JSON list of C-alpha atoms in Angstrom, two decimals:
[
{"chain": "A", "resi": 814, "resn": "MET", "atom": "CA", "xyz": [0.54, -10.77, 6.77]},
{"chain": "A", "resi": 815, "resn": "PHE", "atom": "CA", "xyz": [-0.23, -10.32, 3.07]},
{"chain": "A", "resi": 816, "resn": "THR", "atom": "CA", "xyz": [1.56, -11.01, -0.20]},
{"chain": "A", "resi": 817, "resn": "GLY", "atom": "CA", "xyz": [0.62, -7.99, -2.31]},
{"chain": "A", "resi": 818, "resn": "ILE", "atom": "CA", "xyz": [-1.31, -10.12, -4.82]},
{"chain": "A", "resi": 819, "resn": "ILE", "atom": "CA", "xyz": [-4.72, -8.47, -5.15]},
{"chain": "A", "resi": 820, "resn": "GLU", "atom": "CA", "xyz": [-7.65, -10.89, -5.00]},
{"chain": "A", "resi": 821, "resn": "GLU", "atom": "CA", "xyz": [-10.50, -8.58, -5.86]},
{"chain": "A", "resi": 822, "resn": "LEU", "atom": "CA", "xyz": [-11.47, -5.04, -6.80]},
{"chain": "A", "resi": 823, "resn": "GLY", "atom": "CA", "xyz": [-13.88, -3.94, -4.09]},
{"chain": "A", "resi": 824, "resn": "GLU", "atom": "CA", "xyz": [-16.16, -0.94, -3.75]},
{"chain": "A", "resi": 825, "resn": "ILE", "atom": "CA", "xyz": [-16.77, 1.39, -0.82]},
{"chain": "A", "resi": 826, "resn": "VAL", "atom": "CA", "xyz": [-20.46, 1.14, 0.06]},
{"chain": "A", "resi": 827, "resn": "GLN", "atom": "CA", "xyz": [-20.66, 3.47, 3.04]},
{"chain": "A", "resi": 828, "resn": "VAL", "atom": "CA", "xyz": [-18.40, 5.84, 4.97]},
{"chain": "A", "resi": 829, "resn": "ASP", "atom": "CA", "xyz": [-19.44, 6.81, 8.51]},
{"chain": "A", "resi": 830, "resn": "ALA", "atom": "CA", "xyz": [-17.15, 9.54, 9.86]},
{"chain": "A", "resi": 831, "resn": "GLY", "atom": "CA", "xyz": [-16.60, 10.08, 13.57]},
{"chain": "A", "resi": 832, "resn": "ASP", "atom": "CA", "xyz": [-14.63, 12.77, 15.40]},
{"chain": "A", "resi": 833, "resn": "ASP", "atom": "CA", "xyz": [-11.26, 11.08, 14.84]},
{"chain": "A", "resi": 834, "resn": "SER", "atom": "CA", "xyz": [-12.12, 7.83, 13.07]},
{"chain": "A", "resi": 835, "resn": "VAL", "atom": "CA", "xyz": [-14.04, 6.39, 10.15]},
{"chain": "A", "resi": 836, "resn": "ARG", "atom": "CA", "xyz": [-16.13, 3.24, 9.78]},
{"chain": "A", "resi": 837, "resn": "LEU", "atom": "CA", "xyz": [-15.98, 1.77, 6.27]},
{"chain": "A", "resi": 838, "resn": "THR", "atom": "CA", "xyz": [-18.34, -0.71, 4.69]},
{"chain": "A", "resi": 839, "resn": "VAL", "atom": "CA", "xyz": [-16.78, -2.41, 1.67]},
{"chain": "A", "resi": 840, "resn": "ARG", "atom": "CA", "xyz": [-18.36, -4.65, -0.96]},
{"chain": "A", "resi": 841, "resn": "GLY", "atom": "CA", "xyz": [-16.16, -7.62, -1.84]},
{"chain": "A", "resi": 842, "resn": "PRO", "atom": "CA", "xyz": [-17.88, -11.00, -2.22]},
{"chain": "A", "resi": 843, "resn": "LEU", "atom": "CA", "xyz": [-14.61, -12.89, -2.61]},
{"chain": "A", "resi": 844, "resn": "ALA", "atom": "CA", "xyz": [-12.91, -11.08, 0.28]},
{"chain": "A", "resi": 845, "resn": "VAL", "atom": "CA", "xyz": [-15.72, -11.98, 2.70]},
{"chain": "A", "resi": 846, "resn": "ASP", "atom": "CA", "xyz": [-15.83, -15.65, 1.67]},
{"chain": "A", "resi": 847, "resn": "GLY", "atom": "CA", "xyz": [-15.14, -17.50, 4.92]},
{"chain": "A", "resi": 848, "resn": "VAL", "atom": "CA", "xyz": [-14.39, -14.29, 6.82]},
{"chain": "A", "resi": 849, "resn": "HIS", "atom": "CA", "xyz": [-14.89, -14.11, 10.59]},
{"chain": "A", "resi": 850, "resn": "HIS", "atom": "CA", "xyz": [-15.13, -11.28, 13.10]},
{"chain": "A", "resi": 851, "resn": "GLY", "atom": "CA", "xyz": [-11.57, -10.09, 13.84]},
{"chain": "A", "resi": 852, "resn": "ASP", "atom": "CA", "xyz": [-10.05, -11.28, 10.56]},
{"chain": "A", "resi": 853, "resn": "SER", "atom": "CA", "xyz": [-7.71, -8.98, 8.63]},
{"chain": "A", "resi": 854, "resn": "ILE", "atom": "CA", "xyz": [-8.32, -7.69, 5.12]},
{"chain": "A", "resi": 855, "resn": "ALA", "atom": "CA", "xyz": [-6.00, -5.27, 3.31]},
{"chain": "A", "resi": 856, "resn": "VAL", "atom": "CA", "xyz": [-7.91, -2.38, 1.74]},
{"chain": "A", "resi": 857, "resn": "SER", "atom": "CA", "xyz": [-5.66, -0.70, -0.84]},
{"chain": "A", "resi": 858, "resn": "GLY", "atom": "CA", "xyz": [-2.69, -1.75, 1.24]},
{"chain": "A", "resi": 859, "resn": "VAL", "atom": "CA", "xyz": [-4.05, -0.85, 4.69]},
{"chain": "A", "resi": 860, "resn": "CYS", "atom": "CA", "xyz": [-4.60, -3.76, 7.06]},
{"chain": "A", "resi": 861, "resn": "LEU", "atom": "CA", "xyz": [-8.09, -3.43, 8.56]},
{"chain": "A", "resi": 862, "resn": "THR", "atom": "CA", "xyz": [-9.94, -5.62, 11.06]},
{"chain": "A", "resi": 863, "resn": "VAL", "atom": "CA", "xyz": [-13.38, -6.97, 10.20]},
{"chain": "A", "resi": 864, "resn": "VAL", "atom": "CA", "xyz": [-15.95, -5.95, 12.83]},
{"chain": "A", "resi": 865, "resn": "ALA", "atom": "CA", "xyz": [-19.05, -7.08, 10.90]},
{"chain": "A", "resi": 866, "resn": "SER", "atom": "CA", "xyz": [-19.83, -8.80, 7.61]},
{"chain": "A", "resi": 867, "resn": "THR", "atom": "CA", "xyz": [-22.60, -9.98, 5.29]},
{"chain": "A", "resi": 868, "resn": "ASP", "atom": "CA", "xyz": [-22.52, -12.29, 2.27]},
{"chain": "A", "resi": 869, "resn": "GLU", "atom": "CA", "xyz": [-21.11, -9.46, 0.14]},
{"chain": "A", "resi": 870, "resn": "THR", "atom": "CA", "xyz": [-19.74, -6.76, 2.46]},
{"chain": "A", "resi": 871, "resn": "PHE", "atom": "CA", "xyz": [-17.54, -6.22, 5.50]},
{"chain": "A", "resi": 872, "resn": "THR", "atom": "CA", "xyz": [-17.21, -3.33, 7.91]},
{"chain": "A", "resi": 873, "resn": "ALA", "atom": "CA", "xyz": [-14.00, -2.04, 9.52]},
{"chain": "A", "resi": 874, "resn": "ASP", "atom": "CA", "xyz": [-12.99, 0.85, 11.76]},
{"chain": "A", "resi": 875, "resn": "VAL", "atom": "CA", "xyz": [-10.12, 3.16, 10.79]},
{"chain": "A", "resi": 876, "resn": "MET", "atom": "CA", "xyz": [-8.36, 5.20, 13.48]},
{"chain": "A", "resi": 877, "resn": "ARG", "atom": "CA", "xyz": [-6.96, 8.72, 13.11]},
{"chain": "A", "resi": 878, "resn": "GLN", "atom": "CA", "xyz": [-3.31, 7.70, 12.64]},
{"chain": "A", "resi": 879, "resn": "THR", "atom": "CA", "xyz": [-4.24, 5.51, 9.68]},
{"chain": "A", "resi": 880, "resn": "LEU", "atom": "CA", "xyz": [-6.31, 8.32, 8.17]},
{"chain": "A", "resi": 881, "resn": "VAL", "atom": "CA", "xyz": [-3.31, 10.68, 8.45]},
{"chain": "A", "resi": 882, "resn": "MET", "atom": "CA", "xyz": [-0.78, 8.18, 7.05]},
{"chain": "A", "resi": 883, "resn": "SER", "atom": "CA", "xyz": [-2.83, 6.82, 4.14]},
{"chain": "A", "resi": 884, "resn": "THR", "atom": "CA", "xyz": [-5.36, 7.67, 1.46]},
{"chain": "A", "resi": 885, "resn": "ILE", "atom": "CA", "xyz": [-8.18, 5.92, 3.34]},
{"chain": "A", "resi": 886, "resn": "GLY", "atom": "CA", "xyz": [-9.56, 9.29, 4.43]},
{"chain": "A", "resi": 887, "resn": "ASP", "atom": "CA", "xyz": [-10.08, 10.23, 0.76]},
{"chain": "A", "resi": 888, "resn": "LEU", "atom": "CA", "xyz": [-12.44, 7.33, 0.08]},
{"chain": "A", "resi": 889, "resn": "THR", "atom": "CA", "xyz": [-16.12, 7.97, -0.58]},
{"chain": "A", "resi": 890, "resn": "ALA", "atom": "CA", "xyz": [-19.07, 5.76, -1.47]},
{"chain": "A", "resi": 891, "resn": "GLY", "atom": "CA", "xyz": [-18.37, 4.30, -4.90]},
{"chain": "A", "resi": 892, "resn": "SER", "atom": "CA", "xyz": [-14.58, 4.42, -4.63]},
{"chain": "A", "resi": 893, "resn": "ARG", "atom": "CA", "xyz": [-12.82, 1.30, -5.93]},
{"chain": "A", "resi": 894, "resn": "VAL", "atom": "CA", "xyz": [-10.26, -0.37, -3.66]},
{"chain": "A", "resi": 895, "resn": "ASN", "atom": "CA", "xyz": [-7.83, -3.28, -3.89]},
{"chain": "A", "resi": 896, "resn": "LEU", "atom": "CA", "xyz": [-8.69, -6.16, -1.56]},
{"chain": "A", "resi": 897, "resn": "GLU", "atom": "CA", "xyz": [-6.56, -9.01, -0.25]},
{"chain": "A", "resi": 898, "resn": "ARG", "atom": "CA", "xyz": [-7.32, -11.43, 2.56]},
{"chain": "A", "resi": 899, "resn": "ALA", "atom": "CA", "xyz": [-4.55, -12.29, 5.01]},
{"chain": "A", "resi": 900, "resn": "ALA", "atom": "CA", "xyz": [-2.23, -15.04, 3.81]},
{"chain": "A", "resi": 901, "resn": "ARG", "atom": "CA", "xyz": [-2.55, -18.52, 5.27]},
{"chain": "A", "resi": 902, "resn": "VAL", "atom": "CA", "xyz": [0.41, -20.61, 6.43]},
{"chain": "A", "resi": 903, "resn": "GLY", "atom": "CA", "xyz": [1.41, -22.82, 3.52]},
{"chain": "A", "resi": 904, "resn": "ASP", "atom": "CA", "xyz": [0.20, -20.43, 0.80]},
{"chain": "A", "resi": 905, "resn": "ARG", "atom": "CA", "xyz": [2.52, -19.59, -2.09]},
{"chain": "A", "resi": 906, "resn": "LEU", "atom": "CA", "xyz": [4.20, -16.20, -1.62]},
{"chain": "A", "resi": 907, "resn": "GLY", "atom": "CA", "xyz": [3.48, -14.81, -5.07]},
{"chain": "A", "resi": 908, "resn": "GLY", "atom": "CA", "xyz": [4.54, -11.24, -4.23]},
{"chain": "A", "resi": 909, "resn": "HIS", "atom": "CA", "xyz": [6.59, -10.40, -1.14]},
{"chain": "A", "resi": 910, "resn": "ILE", "atom": "CA", "xyz": [6.01, -10.06, 2.60]},
{"chain": "A", "resi": 911, "resn": "VAL", "atom": "CA", "xyz": [3.50, -7.23, 3.09]},
{"chain": "A", "resi": 912, "resn": "GLN", "atom": "CA", "xyz": [2.34, -6.15, 6.54]},
{"chain": "A", "resi": 913, "resn": "GLY", "atom": "CA", "xyz": [-0.44, -3.75, 5.60]},
{"chain": "A", "resi": 914, "resn": "HIS", "atom": "CA", "xyz": [1.30, -1.03, 7.64]},
{"chain": "A", "resi": 915, "resn": "VAL", "atom": "CA", "xyz": [1.53, 1.97, 5.32]},
{"chain": "A", "resi": 916, "resn": "ASP", "atom": "CA", "xyz": [4.62, 4.19, 5.64]},
{"chain": "A", "resi": 917, "resn": "GLY", "atom": "CA", "xyz": [3.06, 7.16, 3.88]},
{"chain": "A", "resi": 918, "resn": "THR", "atom": "CA", "xyz": [1.79, 8.29, 0.50]},
{"chain": "A", "resi": 919, "resn": "SER", "atom": "CA", "xyz": [3.31, 9.27, -2.84]},
{"chain": "A", "resi": 920, "resn": "GLU", "atom": "CA", "xyz": [1.94, 11.38, -5.68]},
{"chain": "A", "resi": 921, "resn": "LEU", "atom": "CA", "xyz": [1.76, 10.12, -9.25]},
{"chain": "A", "resi": 922, "resn": "LEU", "atom": "CA", "xyz": [3.99, 12.46, -11.26]},
{"chain": "A", "resi": 923, "resn": "GLU", "atom": "CA", "xyz": [4.19, 10.94, -14.73]},
{"chain": "A", "resi": 924, "resn": "ILE", "atom": "CA", "xyz": [2.60, 8.18, -16.83]},
{"chain": "A", "resi": 925, "resn": "HIS", "atom": "CA", "xyz": [4.57, 6.63, -19.69]},
{"chain": "A", "resi": 926, "resn": "PRO", "atom": "CA", "xyz": [2.53, 4.15, -21.80]},
{"chain": "A", "resi": 927, "resn": "GLY", "atom": "CA", "xyz": [4.11, 1.24, -23.65]},
{"chain": "A", "resi": 928, "resn": "ASP", "atom": "CA", "xyz": [2.67, -1.26, -26.15]},
{"chain": "A", "resi": 929, "resn": "ALA", "atom": "CA", "xyz": [0.79, -3.22, -23.48]},
{"chain": "A", "resi": 930, "resn": "TRP", "atom": "CA", "xyz": [2.27, -1.91, -20.27]},
{"chain": "A", "resi": 931, "resn": "ARG", "atom": "CA", "xyz": [2.63, 1.36, -18.40]},
{"chain": "A", "resi": 932, "resn": "ARG", "atom": "CA", "xyz": [5.47, 2.99, -16.48]},
{"chain": "A", "resi": 933, "resn": "LEU", "atom": "CA", "xyz": [4.45, 5.20, -13.55]},
{"chain": "A", "resi": 934, "resn": "ARG", "atom": "CA", "xyz": [6.68, 7.72, -11.77]},
{"chain": "A", "resi": 935, "resn": "PHE", "atom": "CA", "xyz": [5.88, 8.67, -8.17]},
{"chain": "A", "resi": 936, "resn": "SER", "atom": "CA", "xyz": [7.23, 11.26, -5.76]},
{"chain": "A", "resi": 937, "resn": "LEU", "atom": "CA", "xyz": [9.66, 10.01, -3.12]},
{"chain": "A", "resi": 938, "resn": "SER", "atom": "CA", "xyz": [9.95, 11.80, 0.23]},
{"chain": "A", "resi": 939, "resn": "ARG", "atom": "CA", "xyz": [13.25, 12.14, 2.09]},
{"chain": "A", "resi": 940, "resn": "GLU", "atom": "CA", "xyz": [11.84, 9.91, 4.84]},
{"chain": "A", "resi": 941, "resn": "LEU", "atom": "CA", "xyz": [11.10, 7.02, 2.49]},
{"chain": "A", "resi": 942, "resn": "ALA", "atom": "CA", "xyz": [14.06, 7.46, 0.12]},
{"chain": "A", "resi": 943, "resn": "PRO", "atom": "CA", "xyz": [16.49, 5.31, 2.19]},
{"chain": "A", "resi": 944, "resn": "LEU", "atom": "CA", "xyz": [13.99, 2.43, 2.18]},
{"chain": "A", "resi": 945, "resn": "LEU", "atom": "CA", "xyz": [13.68, 1.98, -1.60]},
{"chain": "A", "resi": 946, "resn": "VAL", "atom": "CA", "xyz": [16.27, 0.55, -3.95]},
{"chain": "A", "resi": 947, "resn": "ASP", "atom": "CA", "xyz": [16.40, -0.17, -7.68]},
{"chain": "A", "resi": 948, "resn": "LYS", "atom": "CA", "xyz": [14.95, -3.66, -8.35]},
{"chain": "A", "resi": 949, "resn": "GLY", "atom": "CA", "xyz": [13.73, -3.83, -4.74]},
{"chain": "A", "resi": 950, "resn": "SER", "atom": "CA", "xyz": [10.18, -4.50, -3.58]},
{"chain": "A", "resi": 951, "resn": "VAL", "atom": "CA", "xyz": [7.59, -1.83, -2.83]},
{"chain": "A", "resi": 952, "resn": "THR", "atom": "CA", "xyz": [3.86, -2.03, -2.16]},
{"chain": "A", "resi": 953, "resn": "LEU", "atom": "CA", "xyz": [1.57, 0.55, -3.77]},
{"chain": "A", "resi": 954, "resn": "GLU", "atom": "CA", "xyz": [-2.14, 0.48, -2.94]},
{"chain": "A", "resi": 955, "resn": "GLY", "atom": "CA", "xyz": [-1.55, -3.03, -1.61]},
{"chain": "A", "resi": 956, "resn": "VAL", "atom": "CA", "xyz": [0.04, -4.25, -4.86]},
{"chain": "A", "resi": 957, "resn": "SER", "atom": "CA", "xyz": [3.44, -5.96, -4.70]},
{"chain": "A", "resi": 958, "resn": "LEU", "atom": "CA", "xyz": [5.69, -4.28, -7.26]},
{"chain": "A", "resi": 959, "resn": "THR", "atom": "CA", "xyz": [9.35, -3.97, -8.22]},
{"chain": "A", "resi": 960, "resn": "VAL", "atom": "CA", "xyz": [11.10, -0.59, -8.34]},
{"chain": "A", "resi": 961, "resn": "SER", "atom": "CA", "xyz": [12.21, -0.26, -11.97]},
{"chain": "A", "resi": 962, "resn": "ASP", "atom": "CA", "xyz": [14.10, 3.03, -11.57]},
{"chain": "A", "resi": 963, "resn": "ILE", "atom": "CA", "xyz": [14.80, 5.55, -8.81]},
{"chain": "A", "resi": 964, "resn": "SER", "atom": "CA", "xyz": [16.36, 9.00, -8.41]},
{"chain": "A", "resi": 965, "resn": "GLU", "atom": "CA", "xyz": [19.90, 9.40, -7.16]},
{"chain": "A", "resi": 966, "resn": "PRO", "atom": "CA", "xyz": [20.42, 9.64, -3.38]},
{"chain": "A", "resi": 967, "resn": "GLY", "atom": "CA", "xyz": [20.10, 13.21, -2.15]},
{"chain": "A", "resi": 968, "resn": "ALA", "atom": "CA", "xyz": [18.13, 14.42, -5.17]},
{"chain": "A", "resi": 969, "resn": "ALA", "atom": "CA", "xyz": [16.13, 17.56, -4.40]},
{"chain": "A", "resi": 970, "resn": "ASP", "atom": "CA", "xyz": [12.98, 16.12, -5.95]},
{"chain": "A", "resi": 971, "resn": "GLY", "atom": "CA", "xyz": [13.10, 12.41, -5.31]},
{"chain": "A", "resi": 972, "resn": "TRP", "atom": "CA", "xyz": [11.13, 9.94, -7.42]},
{"chain": "A", "resi": 973, "resn": "PHE", "atom": "CA", "xyz": [10.80, 6.25, -8.17]},
{"chain": "A", "resi": 974, "resn": "GLU", "atom": "CA", "xyz": [9.19, 4.27, -10.96]},
{"chain": "A", "resi": 975, "resn": "VAL", "atom": "CA", "xyz": [7.29, 1.01, -11.34]},
{"chain": "A", "resi": 976, "resn": "SER", "atom": "CA", "xyz": [6.31, -0.78, -14.54]},
{"chain": "A", "resi": 977, "resn": "LEU", "atom": "CA", "xyz": [2.85, -2.35, -14.75]},
{"chain": "A", "resi": 978, "resn": "ILE", "atom": "CA", "xyz": [1.88, -5.30, -16.93]},
{"chain": "A", "resi": 979, "resn": "PRO", "atom": "CA", "xyz": [-1.63, -5.55, -18.45]},
{"chain": "A", "resi": 980, "resn": "GLU", "atom": "CA", "xyz": [-2.83, -7.89, -15.70]},
{"chain": "A", "resi": 981, "resn": "THR", "atom": "CA", "xyz": [-1.91, -5.40, -12.98]},
{"chain": "A", "resi": 982, "resn": "LEU", "atom": "CA", "xyz": [-3.53, -2.55, -14.91]},
{"chain": "A", "resi": 983, "resn": "ALA", "atom": "CA", "xyz": [-6.76, -4.49, -15.28]},
{"chain": "A", "resi": 984, "resn": "ALA", "atom": "CA", "xyz": [-6.94, -6.26, -11.91]},
{"chain": "A", "resi": 985, "resn": "THR", "atom": "CA", "xyz": [-6.04, -3.34, -9.60]},
{"chain": "A", "resi": 986, "resn": "THR", "atom": "CA", "xyz": [-6.87, 0.33, -9.13]},
{"chain": "A", "resi": 987, "resn": "LEU", "atom": "CA", "xyz": [-3.42, 1.34, -10.37]},
{"chain": "A", "resi": 988, "resn": "GLY", "atom": "CA", "xyz": [-4.67, 1.19, -13.95]},
{"chain": "A", "resi": 989, "resn": "GLN", "atom": "CA", "xyz": [-7.19, 3.94, -13.12]},
{"chain": "A", "resi": 990, "resn": "LYS", "atom": "CA", "xyz": [-4.76, 6.40, -11.54]},
{"chain": "A", "resi": 991, "resn": "SER", "atom": "CA", "xyz": [-4.21, 9.87, -12.98]},
{"chain": "A", "resi": 992, "resn": "ILE", "atom": "CA", "xyz": [-1.40, 12.37, -12.53]},
{"chain": "A", "resi": 993, "resn": "GLY", "atom": "CA", "xyz": [-1.75, 14.03, -9.13]},
{"chain": "A", "resi": 994, "resn": "ASP", "atom": "CA", "xyz": [-3.41, 11.04, -7.47]},
{"chain": "A", "resi": 995, "resn": "ARG", "atom": "CA", "xyz": [-1.94, 9.83, -4.18]},
{"chain": "A", "resi": 996, "resn": "VAL", "atom": "CA", "xyz": [-1.20, 6.18, -3.43]},
{"chain": "A", "resi": 997, "resn": "ASN", "atom": "CA", "xyz": [-0.43, 4.28, -0.24]},
{"chain": "A", "resi": 998, "resn": "VAL", "atom": "CA", "xyz": [3.21, 3.21, 0.05]},
{"chain": "A", "resi": 999, "resn": "GLU", "atom": "CA", "xyz": [4.59, 0.38, 2.16]},
{"chain": "A", "resi": 1000, "resn": "THR", "atom": "CA", "xyz": [8.33, -0.17, 1.98]},
{"chain": "A", "resi": 1001, "resn": "ASP", "atom": "CA", "xyz": [10.01, -3.53, 2.45]},
{"chain": "A", "resi": 1002, "resn": "VAL", "atom": "CA", "xyz": [10.01, -4.65, 6.08]},
{"chain": "A", "resi": 1003, "resn": "LEU", "atom": "CA", "xyz": [13.64, -5.77, 5.88]},
{"chain": "A", "resi": 1004, "resn": "ALA", "atom": "CA", "xyz": [14.68, -2.29, 4.72]},
{"chain": "A", "resi": 1005, "resn": "ARG", "atom": "CA", "xyz": [12.93, -0.75, 7.73]},
{"chain": "A", "resi": 1006, "resn": "HIS", "atom": "CA", "xyz": [14.76, -3.07, 10.12]},
{"chain": "A", "resi": 1007, "resn": "VAL", "atom": "CA", "xyz": [18.12, -2.35, 8.50]},
{"chain": "A", "resi": 1008, "resn": "ARG", "atom": "CA", "xyz": [17.57, 1.42, 8.74]},
{"chain": "A", "resi": 1009, "resn": "ARG", "atom": "CA", "xyz": [16.64, 1.08, 12.42]},
{"chain": "A", "resi": 1010, "resn": "MET", "atom": "CA", "xyz": [19.74, -0.99, 13.19]},
{"chain": "A", "resi": 1011, "resn": "LEU", "atom": "CA", "xyz": [21.99, 1.45, 11.35]},
{"chain": "A", "resi": 1012, "resn": "ARG", "atom": "CA", "xyz": [20.48, 4.37, 13.25]},
{"chain": "A", "resi": 1013, "resn": "ILE", "atom": "CA", "xyz": [21.04, 2.64, 16.59]},
{"chain": "A", "resi": 1014, "resn": "ASP", "atom": "CA", "xyz": [24.62, 1.85, 15.59]},
{"chain": "A", "resi": 1015, "resn": "GLU", "atom": "CA", "xyz": [25.19, 5.53, 14.67]},
{"chain": "A", "resi": 1016, "resn": "LEU", "atom": "CA", "xyz": [23.87, 6.68, 18.05]},
{"chain": "A", "resi": 1017, "resn": "GLN", "atom": "CA", "xyz": [25.96, 4.15, 19.95]},
{"chain": "A", "resi": 1018, "resn": "THR", "atom": "CA", "xyz": [29.08, 5.18, 18.04]},
{"chain": "A", "resi": 1019, "resn": "ALA", "atom": "CA", "xyz": [28.37, 8.81, 18.87]},
{"chain": "A", "resi": 1020, "resn": "GLY", "atom": "CA", "xyz": [27.80, 7.93, 22.52]},
{"chain": "A", "resi": 1021, "resn": "THR", "atom": "CA", "xyz": [24.19, 9.13, 22.43]},
{"chain": "A", "resi": 1022, "resn": "ALA", "atom": "CA", "xyz": [21.76, 7.58, 24.88]},
{"chain": "A", "resi": 1023, "resn": "LEU", "atom": "CA", "xyz": [19.11, 5.43, 23.20]}
]
């Protein structure tokens, strides 16, 4: 489990592509401090398992499903990524409960600058639309954020917005994003459970076998 509070901006050192998987080597001195084989580290919101490490880097394998669902497959040597080590029992929950299980991606549609902040508008697919709500939590590139505005239900071209403070712009990759860039999206785990329960209730009411 993670909190969505980024600890470090890391850098992709090496990408070794297989037939249906990728092995990533990531530089992140803070992220590997005290790390052990099998530990979890979120890389731009994707929970990955450490299979090897040095004093400054760690290596993780990424399977095909993760490559399809996220932006991990777009990474190349030199790419910057958001890093967060798994939360420890007793830690403060500065963001919200983040699993590192990406639901999909969204495209950056608009950037609206303020005095010292920035408002970003992202596309919202029909699949993810029921899982986001105004003032609710969302994780983008591993960053815990609050939805500041969202399109009306059933809109043909769905969208949602987040507002970024200077610290978030400086400490994460979100400050470097341009229009057209894709980001990893993880919706709130409670919203996913509620949608599942409602769907089961609908099927039971209709007499459909589960």
